[in-house]
Amino acid sequence: MKRGYFGSFGGQFIPETLVTPLGELEREFLGAWKDASFQKELRYYLENYAGRPTALYFARRLTEKFGGPKIYLKREDLCHTGSHKLNNALGQVLLARRLGKKRVIAETGAGQHGVATATAAALFGIECDVYMGDEDIRRQALNVFRMQLMGARVIPVHSGSKTLKDAINEALRDWVTNVAGTFYVIGSVMGPYPYPLMVRQFQSVIGIETRKQILKKEGRLPSHVLACVGGGSNAMGMFAPFYNDRKVKLIGLEAKGAATLSYGKIGVLHGMKTYVLQDKHGQISETHSISAGLDYPGVGPEHSFYKETKRADYFPVSDKEALEGFTLLSKLEGIIPALESAHTIGYLPKLAPRLSKKDIIVICLSGRGDKDADSVRSLVPVKGQP
Amino acid sequence: MNRLEQKLNELHSANRKALVVFITAGFPDMETTLATMEALEKAGVDVIEIGVPFSDPIADGPVIQASSDAALKAGVTLESIFALMRRARQKVRIPVLLMSYCNPLFAGGFGQTAKKARASGVDGFIIPDLIPEEGKEIKAACDKNNLSLIYLAAPNTPAGRLASIGRQSGGFVYVVSLTGVTGKRKALPQDTKEFLLRTKKEIHRPRFLGFGISNAEQAGRLRQYVDGIIVGSAFIELLKTAKTPRARAAKAARFASSLRRSIDMEEHNARTSKHR
């Protein structure tokens, strides 16, 4: 396979100025990944700070509700800061420290990656700037405050659709400008190589733990593994360790208004060749999802490869279905999921009735929903609401 | 040999530096772009770069971003740019390059894009998000259609890589003056001169300098280190200050003339001193 590619996807479609830092990053990451002292330090923070391993929880009432397959939840919502994003942010900020960088930047959509990066930066005393679209600042106000509380600067992005895509554009412009002293912490399995590989490796802890935990609990592998896909980092972290278990069906759920793999065409965006939502002239589409974290017209190139080779299937889930998943999990299990993760629950009414009691579904519950409470309040009727 | 290669030969034999001007296609309208191209040629511009608007221009600063957004809102597409080129070629004889991000060029298949570009009178491409490692198929399609594919060099590009970019680039190498996005700067970095001398040593092909150059004074000062000067954002800002296509073109032409004079200044000085 060509360097930096997953099949025919990935690569480095970038300004020349980024060639040198990406080469530096690739060498540092590949070196660190094989370095026992780096692994030891990363493991230390994952266990003692992030709270890993996260639980694999048997969702009894959710299972009873559908009356078929056993349903397990991988509780990434219990990870410190409230989502899986910290797994990657810790890894990258440790790398930034190894490289002697004094400043990190990040883009964020839902704010979870921004919060995770701000957290890791605070932990190691590194300056942190986070780019966030105006529209997302409005709908994720709580996360903006959390980042600021930890000393990060949140820089509003007014261009384009004012969401994740535009925050990435601005972060890339910052990086191209301040390339010598700045480390760009990309939040998903996207962007130019080596980011898709590196972020997948940092997130693989999700799937590695899940595989061990389900074997211990059930003595066998799950029949289905579900995860939501925006850029696709929680999904890739969950899927990759099951890649060779060909009987395990991998299912990615996209937001219907931003369903890149379901409705997109192959193109080039943010440094990678991958599926992209675009018009016939090659202009990138503006996406619309209730969930800021899935509101992205591109997708990590390895997902494009999984789709092309049919290793995984990807389906769109509507805002309405996601909201139903959001309330269903809250009521049945006492777990308020992030709107992103709620897309997986929202897909269960289509999947579970087709399966038997012998099947096991594992869902990557990538984050908790506190951040979404404000924006969902007006959409979800609650008893006793004044 | 296409128009660009011919022009580079002419400049070389005349020992002249090139003046290259960038304008965004269809900003603020296609008639302005057409009138400006004609006026720029008359004002002594050597090469015109036509910017293909893109929704996500990561290498561009606020001025070109805004012009690109406006052009997209006005409905500019690659097809309408090819139509513009066919009209422009009734008068404009100097080389015209399209400056475009990858995705709009790939959307219809790059092979088709290259064929249509050639037929409309385009001479080559500058693709700010394409590096030689990813450019093999693009390069092949360009070669097939007698189009130049110009690569870029940056201040942090190591010596060996500068040489390799020099070998692979078609026509000239686009030397980016600073790490950053397009748009005017008060001053270029302290080590610009050192960087440009390094490019001279490594790159055996004309080197045109762009990004951040916005006035005749800067152009005059930097010309001695390179083979050509590229100015973009400053022209876009100028086009905003007049009301009709002809008035905009006239303003652009006056500015181009002033750049031309400052770029030619030293040739003039050199010639007169030789006579003494």
XYZ file of C-alpha atoms in Angstrom:
662
model
C 0.000 0.000 0.000
C 1.228 3.509 -0.828
C 2.712 5.342 2.151
C 0.072 7.201 4.104
C -2.831 5.476 2.363
C -5.625 3.120 3.381
C -6.306 1.453 0.054
C -6.794 4.424 -2.242
C -7.743 6.830 0.576
C -5.738 9.216 2.718
C -2.479 10.779 1.593
C -1.214 14.303 2.134
C -3.045 16.984 0.145
C -1.496 19.955 1.869
C 0.456 23.161 1.320
C 4.205 22.557 0.981
C 4.761 24.370 4.302
C 3.199 21.417 6.154
C 5.398 18.739 4.578
C 8.244 19.265 7.030
C 6.171 19.320 10.250
C 4.128 16.306 9.112
C 7.355 14.415 8.457
C 8.591 15.402 11.907
C 5.291 14.285 13.425
C 5.366 10.948 11.620
C 8.905 10.167 12.836
C 8.109 11.257 16.385
C 4.847 9.311 16.558
C 6.237 6.097 15.077
C 9.235 6.351 17.403
C 7.140 7.094 20.484
C 4.655 4.328 19.711
C 7.475 1.772 19.864
C 9.099 3.438 22.859
C 8.271 1.604 26.098
C 8.737 4.745 28.204
C 6.219 6.681 26.087
C 3.715 3.825 26.292
C 4.237 3.621 30.038
C 3.626 7.341 30.495
C 0.544 7.275 28.246
C -0.827 4.265 30.128
C -0.182 6.023 33.437
C -2.316 9.006 32.438
C -5.011 6.871 30.801
C -5.393 4.827 34.001
C -4.827 7.399 36.731
C -6.147 10.538 35.095
C -8.642 9.568 32.375
C -10.090 6.684 34.377
C -9.423 3.763 32.039
C -10.391 1.083 31.467
C -13.966 2.291 31.013
C -16.746 -0.153 31.823
C -18.454 -2.459 29.357
C -21.966 -2.354 30.735
C -24.775 -4.809 30.025
C -27.814 -2.641 29.302
C -30.476 -4.915 30.773
C -33.564 -2.759 30.318
C -32.545 -1.666 26.820
C -32.055 -5.352 25.962
C -35.491 -6.222 27.408
C -37.116 -3.391 25.489
C -36.119 -4.914 22.150
C -36.457 -8.486 23.372
C -33.747 -9.865 21.102
C -29.981 -9.446 21.126
C -28.011 -8.666 24.245
C -26.926 -5.036 24.198
C -23.716 -3.819 25.815
C -22.512 -0.241 26.127
C -18.834 0.680 26.058
C -18.896 3.540 28.506
C -16.594 6.130 26.963
C -18.958 8.674 28.511
C -17.285 7.771 31.818
C -13.888 8.825 30.546
C -12.634 12.056 32.169
C -14.054 15.141 30.419
C -17.061 13.105 29.310
C -16.024 11.488 26.062
C -13.467 9.314 24.292
C -11.718 12.427 22.974
C -9.284 12.526 25.896
C -7.628 9.227 24.791
C -6.308 10.996 21.713
C -5.715 14.436 23.214
C -3.511 12.962 25.958
C -1.492 11.026 23.387
C -0.982 14.016 21.114
C -0.196 16.490 23.878
C 2.410 14.029 25.219
C 3.891 13.991 21.718
C 3.814 17.793 21.565
C 5.794 17.801 24.810
C 8.328 15.325 23.396
C 8.760 17.632 20.398
C 9.296 20.598 22.710
C 6.292 22.538 21.359
C 5.085 25.302 23.651
C 1.656 25.771 22.123
C -1.091 23.464 20.922
C -4.080 24.326 18.774
C -7.224 22.324 18.114
C -10.490 22.512 16.228
C -13.718 21.494 17.836
C -17.311 20.905 16.812
C -19.314 19.707 19.800
C -16.584 21.075 22.017
C -15.580 17.666 23.387
C -12.253 17.552 21.545
C -11.628 21.169 22.487
C -12.308 20.372 26.124
C -10.097 17.268 25.981
C -7.228 19.230 24.421
C -7.654 22.107 26.894
C -7.589 19.515 29.684
C -4.408 17.818 28.504
C -2.799 21.220 27.896
C -3.675 22.342 31.434
C -2.300 19.076 32.802
C 1.096 19.739 31.224
C 1.100 23.543 31.378
C 1.025 24.126 27.626
C -0.652 27.117 25.930
C -3.856 26.097 24.113
C -5.983 27.815 21.453
C -9.181 26.174 20.215
C -10.979 27.118 16.989
C -14.745 26.756 17.130
C -17.470 27.809 14.702
C -19.868 30.569 15.788
C -22.836 28.270 15.372
C -21.220 25.625 17.611
C -20.200 28.202 20.231
C -23.873 29.049 20.471
C -25.145 25.477 20.777
C -22.333 24.176 22.998
C -21.958 27.103 25.383
C -21.179 24.868 28.363
C -18.114 23.400 26.693
C -16.878 26.874 25.743
C -16.935 27.827 29.407
C -15.177 24.601 30.432
C -12.339 25.263 27.988
C -11.956 28.840 29.198
C -11.996 27.687 32.816
C -8.996 25.481 32.090
C -7.089 28.389 30.584
C -7.641 27.753 26.880
C -8.545 30.525 24.467
C -11.611 29.799 22.328
C -11.328 31.533 18.962
C -14.663 31.984 17.160
C -14.771 31.144 13.453
C -17.161 33.232 11.365
C -16.470 31.833 7.902
C -18.513 29.379 5.830
C -21.090 27.315 7.713
C -19.540 28.399 11.050
C -19.211 24.767 12.170
C -16.535 22.068 12.443
C -15.377 22.215 8.803
C -14.628 25.917 9.092
C -12.940 25.500 12.477
C -10.584 22.992 10.807
C -9.853 25.477 7.984
C -8.903 28.150 10.537
C -6.800 25.729 12.606
C -4.929 24.680 9.446
C -4.301 28.357 8.581
C -2.970 28.953 12.088
C -0.711 25.897 11.833
C 0.657 26.923 8.415
C 1.473 30.329 9.940
C 2.907 29.285 13.312
C 4.331 26.002 12.177
C 7.640 26.150 14.049
C 6.401 26.323 17.650
C 2.856 24.985 17.381
C 1.483 21.449 17.501
C -1.898 20.884 15.856
C -3.924 18.366 17.882
C -6.428 17.025 15.334
C -9.466 15.537 17.026
C -10.434 12.774 14.668
C -9.036 10.098 12.330
C -8.882 12.701 9.576
C -6.548 15.215 8.017
C -3.275 14.476 6.250
C -1.187 11.409 7.075
C -0.011 10.577 9.776
C -3.052 11.972 11.655
C -5.581 9.293 10.581
C -3.156 6.543 11.620
C -2.015 8.255 14.816
C -5.492 9.126 16.090
C -6.688 5.594 15.307
C -3.812 4.159 17.347
C -4.547 6.458 20.300
C -8.260 5.549 20.147
C -7.731 1.816 19.642
C -7.658 1.456 23.402
C -11.487 1.501 23.145
C -11.704 -1.589 20.943
C -8.837 -3.417 22.634
C -10.527 -3.087 26.038
C -13.945 -3.948 24.610
C -12.647 -7.117 22.983
C -11.121 -8.345 26.255
C -14.158 -7.348 28.305
C -16.728 -9.056 26.100
C -14.652 -12.247 25.912
C -14.520 -12.259 29.693
C -18.250 -11.597 30.120
C -19.659 -13.680 27.298
C -16.827 -15.989 26.286
C -17.311 -14.933 22.672
C -17.097 -11.927 20.383
C -20.078 -9.683 19.654
C -22.045 -10.207 16.461
C -22.431 -6.453 15.892
C -20.394 -3.425 16.892
C -21.989 0.014 16.511
C -20.490 3.480 16.665
C -21.415 6.935 15.439
C -19.282 8.484 12.692
C -18.549 12.165 12.122
C -14.837 12.303 11.420
C -14.950 8.807 12.851
C -12.463 8.585 15.732
C -14.534 6.687 18.290
C -15.736 4.338 15.548
C -12.236 3.677 14.220
C -10.879 3.180 17.744
C -13.627 0.637 18.331
C -13.568 -1.035 14.885
C -9.836 -1.418 14.221
C -9.158 -4.052 16.936
C -12.035 -6.111 15.445
C -10.791 -5.724 11.871
C -9.551 -9.304 11.585
C -12.586 -10.788 13.356
C -14.463 -11.123 10.098
C -17.647 -12.448 11.713
C -18.067 -9.279 13.751
C -20.277 -6.884 11.778
C -19.087 -3.306 12.055
C -21.753 -0.633 11.652
C -21.129 3.109 11.548
C -24.022 5.511 12.032
C -23.903 8.920 10.414
C -26.083 11.958 10.948
C -28.539 12.012 8.046
C -27.821 15.681 7.265
C -24.068 14.979 7.166
C -23.933 11.382 5.943
C -20.660 11.517 4.039
C -20.213 7.791 3.499
C -23.876 7.248 2.654
C -24.308 10.147 0.226
C -20.829 11.553 -0.573
C -18.415 11.231 -3.491
C -14.666 10.699 -3.413
C -12.795 13.981 -3.194
C -10.098 15.904 -1.345
C -10.764 17.866 1.831
C -8.570 18.919 4.749
C -5.496 17.179 3.436
C -7.006 13.773 2.721
C -8.539 11.875 -0.173
C -11.778 10.456 1.133
C -15.562 10.535 0.732
C -16.781 14.118 0.786
C -20.208 15.735 0.608
C -19.909 18.108 -2.331
C -21.784 19.524 -5.280
C -21.015 18.587 -8.884
C -18.515 21.451 -9.115
C -16.441 20.122 -6.238
C -17.586 22.742 -3.726
C -17.952 21.303 -0.235
C -21.533 21.081 1.022
C -22.787 22.718 4.171
C -24.132 20.021 6.458
C -26.952 20.152 8.981
C -27.161 17.940 12.015
C -28.603 18.400 15.462
C -25.312 16.997 16.690
C -22.375 19.392 16.308
C -19.846 16.570 16.522
C -21.248 14.783 13.459
C -21.833 17.976 11.471
C -18.933 17.437 9.064
C -18.886 16.921 5.262
C -15.777 14.712 5.279
C -14.815 11.489 7.031
C -11.611 9.756 8.074
C -10.000 8.005 5.070
C -9.825 4.621 6.805
C -13.635 4.623 7.020
C -13.740 5.208 3.260
C -11.479 2.175 2.959
C -13.719 0.093 5.260
C -16.745 1.119 3.182
C -15.051 0.416 -0.151
C -13.864 -3.014 0.988
C -17.213 -3.678 2.696
C -15.544 -4.350 6.041
C -18.037 -1.981 7.633
C -21.497 -0.726 6.720
C -22.581 2.845 7.230
C -26.154 4.073 7.606
C -27.743 7.504 8.051
C -29.771 8.245 11.189
C -32.139 11.225 11.246
C -32.214 13.972 13.890
C -35.578 12.606 15.015
C -34.270 9.050 15.434
C -31.251 10.355 17.333
C -33.467 12.350 19.694
C -35.587 9.246 20.300
C -32.387 7.358 21.137
C -31.364 10.203 23.429
C -34.537 9.989 25.515
C -34.781 6.192 25.335
C -31.369 5.612 26.886
C -31.970 8.328 29.487
C -35.238 6.753 30.602
C -34.322 3.068 30.417
C -30.787 3.096 31.709
C -30.311 6.411 33.500
C -27.600 7.291 31.030
C -27.894 10.570 29.129
C -25.873 10.045 25.961
C -24.188 12.716 23.878
C -26.328 13.551 20.827
C -23.538 12.067 18.692
C -23.674 8.725 20.531
C -27.486 8.853 20.558
C -27.384 8.098 16.813
C -26.348 4.530 17.646
C -29.304 4.085 20.023
C -31.546 5.689 17.408
C -30.566 2.956 14.958
C -31.532 0.085 17.308
C -35.233 -0.007 16.306
C -34.069 -0.814 12.757
C -31.419 -3.349 13.742
C -32.459 -5.145 16.938
C -35.778 -6.621 15.701
C -33.915 -8.375 12.870
C -31.524 -10.133 15.270
C -31.936 -13.128 17.561
C -31.330 -13.680 21.256
C -28.031 -15.293 20.390
C -26.674 -12.059 18.973
C -24.653 -9.556 20.959
C -24.553 -5.869 20.087
C -21.797 -3.686 21.484
C -22.368 0.046 21.216
C -19.622 2.585 21.612
C -21.235 5.180 23.836
C -18.693 7.808 22.900
C -19.792 10.582 25.231
C -22.234 11.870 27.804
C -25.051 14.259 27.042
C -24.776 16.985 29.666
C -23.404 19.342 27.021
C -26.545 18.841 24.915
C -29.106 19.402 27.655
C -29.643 23.061 26.756
C -30.078 22.598 23.029
C -32.312 19.530 23.446
C -34.526 21.055 26.144
C -36.940 22.652 23.704
C -37.127 19.533 21.505
C -37.830 16.833 24.056
C -41.025 16.927 26.116
C -40.378 16.193 29.791
C -43.073 15.503 32.393
C -43.447 18.236 34.989
C -41.710 20.841 32.883
C -42.878 24.281 34.084
C 6.067 24.529 -25.944
C 3.111 26.318 -24.368
C 2.724 30.058 -23.834
C 4.280 29.867 -20.368
C 7.444 28.111 -21.517
C 7.737 30.555 -24.412
C 7.347 33.503 -22.059
C 9.970 32.121 -19.666
C 12.415 31.792 -22.562
C 11.742 35.366 -23.659
C 12.254 36.690 -20.139
C 15.467 34.733 -19.829
C 16.968 35.991 -23.090
C 15.941 39.562 -22.308
C 17.317 39.158 -18.774
C 14.061 40.488 -17.355
C 12.168 39.658 -14.193
C 8.585 38.473 -14.444
C 5.534 40.224 -13.067
C 2.701 37.828 -12.243
C -0.745 38.970 -11.127
C -3.414 36.897 -9.404
C -7.102 37.726 -9.554
C -10.062 35.646 -8.432
C -12.262 34.553 -11.335
C -15.566 36.359 -11.342
C -14.721 38.811 -8.580
C -16.738 40.883 -8.385
C -18.048 39.745 -11.801
C -16.804 38.015 -14.950
C -16.782 41.229 -17.012
C -14.286 42.701 -14.546
C -12.083 39.627 -14.798
C -12.112 39.830 -18.589
C -11.448 43.579 -18.749
C -8.735 43.269 -16.084
C -6.929 40.500 -17.954
C -6.773 42.642 -21.083
C -5.654 45.716 -19.141
C -2.990 43.789 -17.232
C -1.436 42.521 -20.450
C -1.264 46.073 -21.807
C 0.323 47.241 -18.529
C 3.195 44.815 -19.044
C 2.185 41.884 -16.850
C 3.901 38.665 -17.967
C 1.645 35.960 -16.533
C -1.899 36.020 -15.154
C -3.107 33.639 -12.468
C -6.847 33.125 -12.366
C -8.097 31.941 -8.973
C -10.747 29.222 -9.093
C -13.022 29.921 -6.124
C -13.319 27.139 -3.528
C -15.492 26.784 -0.450
C -12.558 25.839 1.819
C -9.422 27.745 0.786
C -7.028 26.719 3.576
C -3.961 28.484 2.121
C -5.692 31.831 1.705
C -5.978 34.827 3.978
C -9.170 36.857 4.559
C -9.021 38.959 1.348
C -8.875 36.067 -1.117
C -11.257 34.019 1.053
C -13.854 36.788 0.806
C -13.360 37.188 -2.958
C -13.702 33.432 -3.363
C -16.926 33.361 -1.323
C -18.352 36.254 -3.342
C -17.465 34.558 -6.642
C -19.126 31.317 -5.513
C -22.258 33.211 -4.494
C -22.266 34.810 -7.958
C -22.280 31.291 -9.432
C -18.703 31.005 -10.744
C -17.735 27.447 -11.702
C -14.848 25.835 -13.531
C -17.079 25.659 -16.628
C -17.824 29.383 -16.508
C -14.090 30.056 -16.086
C -13.352 28.006 -19.219
C -15.985 30.041 -21.063
C -14.314 33.229 -19.799
C -10.945 31.936 -21.008
C -12.280 31.306 -24.496
C -13.474 34.930 -24.642
C -10.249 36.258 -23.132
C -8.135 34.408 -25.692
C -9.590 36.544 -28.499
C -7.307 39.306 -27.197
C -5.053 38.100 -24.390
C -1.801 36.535 -25.609
C 0.161 36.168 -22.345
C 0.170 32.881 -20.406
C -2.749 32.250 -18.051
C -2.548 29.762 -15.194
C -5.403 28.511 -13.078
C -4.777 28.577 -9.347
C -7.111 26.048 -7.776
C -7.375 23.701 -4.829
C -7.540 20.008 -5.675
C -11.214 19.283 -5.195
C -12.816 21.488 -7.892
C -10.262 20.154 -10.412
C -10.936 16.523 -9.448
C -14.747 16.716 -9.346
C -15.212 16.038 -13.056
C -12.114 13.816 -13.246
C -8.772 15.583 -13.672
C -8.213 14.154 -17.164
C -11.365 15.906 -18.404
C -10.472 19.095 -16.544
C -7.023 19.210 -18.176
C -8.460 18.629 -21.640
C -11.045 21.404 -21.249
C -8.461 23.736 -19.724
C -6.164 23.291 -22.703
C -8.980 23.786 -25.195
C -10.023 27.036 -23.508
C -6.523 28.527 -23.646
C -5.216 27.806 -20.145
C -1.458 27.117 -19.929
C -1.108 25.402 -16.587
C -2.088 24.920 -12.967
C -0.893 26.053 -9.571
C -2.455 23.815 -6.909
C -1.687 25.007 -3.373
C -2.750 21.736 -1.725
C -0.839 19.447 -4.078
C 2.726 18.306 -3.350
C 4.819 16.339 -5.879
C 4.319 13.047 -3.982
C 0.568 13.210 -4.673
C 0.857 14.760 -8.119
C 1.975 11.926 -10.405
C -1.381 11.353 -12.168
C -2.097 15.075 -12.349
C 1.328 15.669 -13.848
C 0.766 12.955 -16.472
C -2.560 14.508 -17.515
C -0.914 17.945 -17.687
C 1.945 16.622 -19.839
C -0.522 14.983 -22.174
C -2.295 18.310 -22.676
C 0.812 20.499 -22.883
C -0.028 22.197 -19.581
C 2.508 23.240 -16.946
C 2.005 21.959 -13.400
C 3.707 24.391 -11.036
C 4.779 23.219 -7.584
C 5.418 25.426 -4.586
C 8.433 25.750 -2.273
C 8.233 27.018 1.304
C 10.695 28.623 3.743
C 10.864 25.403 5.787
C 11.457 23.143 2.769
C 14.842 21.409 3.259
C 17.587 21.864 0.638
C 17.322 18.435 -0.995
C 13.597 18.786 -1.330
C 13.933 22.259 -2.877
C 16.088 20.705 -5.576
C 13.591 17.921 -6.155
C 10.683 20.384 -6.403
C 12.787 22.349 -8.899
C 13.203 19.247 -11.045
C 9.527 18.283 -10.942
C 7.871 21.675 -11.313
C 6.700 22.719 -14.775
C 7.919 26.102 -16.017
C 8.806 27.899 -12.793
C 8.701 27.215 -9.061
C 6.256 29.219 -6.946
C 8.340 30.275 -3.963
C 6.177 31.057 -0.932
C 7.791 33.973 0.906
C 6.638 33.039 4.394
C 5.005 30.309 6.443
C 1.389 31.363 6.342
C -1.541 32.207 4.151
C -1.925 34.686 1.279
C -2.405 38.360 2.032
C -0.384 41.503 2.507
C 2.136 41.858 5.336
C 3.813 44.966 6.705
C 7.146 43.182 6.567
C 8.446 39.840 5.397
C 10.430 37.673 7.841
C 14.013 38.668 8.705
C 15.469 35.557 7.096
C 13.664 35.906 3.742
C 16.851 36.910 1.923
C 18.731 33.915 3.265
C 15.876 31.626 2.233
C 15.774 33.086 -1.271
C 19.512 32.618 -1.707
C 19.043 28.998 -0.642
C 16.336 28.507 -3.296
C 18.667 30.036 -5.890
C 21.355 27.508 -5.066
C 19.028 24.486 -5.133
C 16.438 25.266 -7.804
C 17.659 25.344 -11.392
C 14.515 26.823 -12.841
C 12.933 30.285 -12.652
C 11.721 31.100 -9.136
C 8.726 33.405 -8.736
C 8.071 34.824 -5.292
C 4.551 35.171 -3.897
C 2.542 35.580 -0.639
C 2.659 38.816 1.306
C 3.948 41.151 -1.442
C 1.567 44.071 -1.822
C 3.402 47.157 -3.103
C 5.977 48.425 -5.578
C 8.512 49.183 -2.861
C 8.538 45.555 -1.592
C 8.618 44.216 -5.137
C 11.563 46.443 -6.018
C 13.488 45.340 -2.952
C 12.918 41.596 -3.425
C 13.304 41.381 -7.208
C 17.093 40.963 -7.040
C 16.778 37.593 -5.259
C 14.247 35.950 -7.591
C 13.173 35.680 -11.231
C 9.665 36.998 -10.791
C 7.228 38.603 -8.370
C 3.622 37.485 -7.783
C 1.020 39.879 -6.374
C -2.558 38.846 -5.561
C -4.492 40.114 -2.540
C -3.484 43.736 -3.210
C -5.192 43.527 -6.623
C -8.325 42.015 -5.097
C -8.513 44.912 -2.630
C -8.071 47.373 -5.467
C -10.910 45.841 -7.491
C -13.241 46.619 -4.600
C -12.571 50.346 -4.883
C -14.184 51.015 -8.281
C -17.719 50.624 -9.551
C -17.579 49.382 -13.151
C -15.561 46.637 -14.864
C -13.656 49.210 -16.943
C -12.862 51.422 -13.959
C -11.684 48.405 -11.962
C -9.511 47.225 -14.850
C -8.003 50.706 -15.199
C -7.086 50.795 -11.500
C -5.528 47.335 -11.709
C -3.545 48.414 -14.785
C -2.178 51.527 -13.045
C -1.053 49.445 -10.065
C 0.480 46.822 -12.374
C 2.411 49.572 -14.195
C 3.867 50.825 -10.933
C 4.914 47.272 -10.016
C 6.369 46.837 -13.486
C 8.474 49.994 -13.123
C 9.903 48.992 -9.769
C 10.673 45.465 -10.973
C 12.392 46.783 -14.106
C 14.264 49.503 -12.230
C 17.422 47.539 -11.680
C 17.615 46.223 -15.256
C 17.527 49.848 -16.264
C 20.209 50.772 -13.725
C 22.324 47.804 -14.725
C 22.108 48.709 -18.398
C 22.987 52.366 -17.846
C 25.910 51.494 -15.589
C 27.302 49.107 -18.222
C 27.247 51.910 -20.783
C 29.342 54.126 -18.576
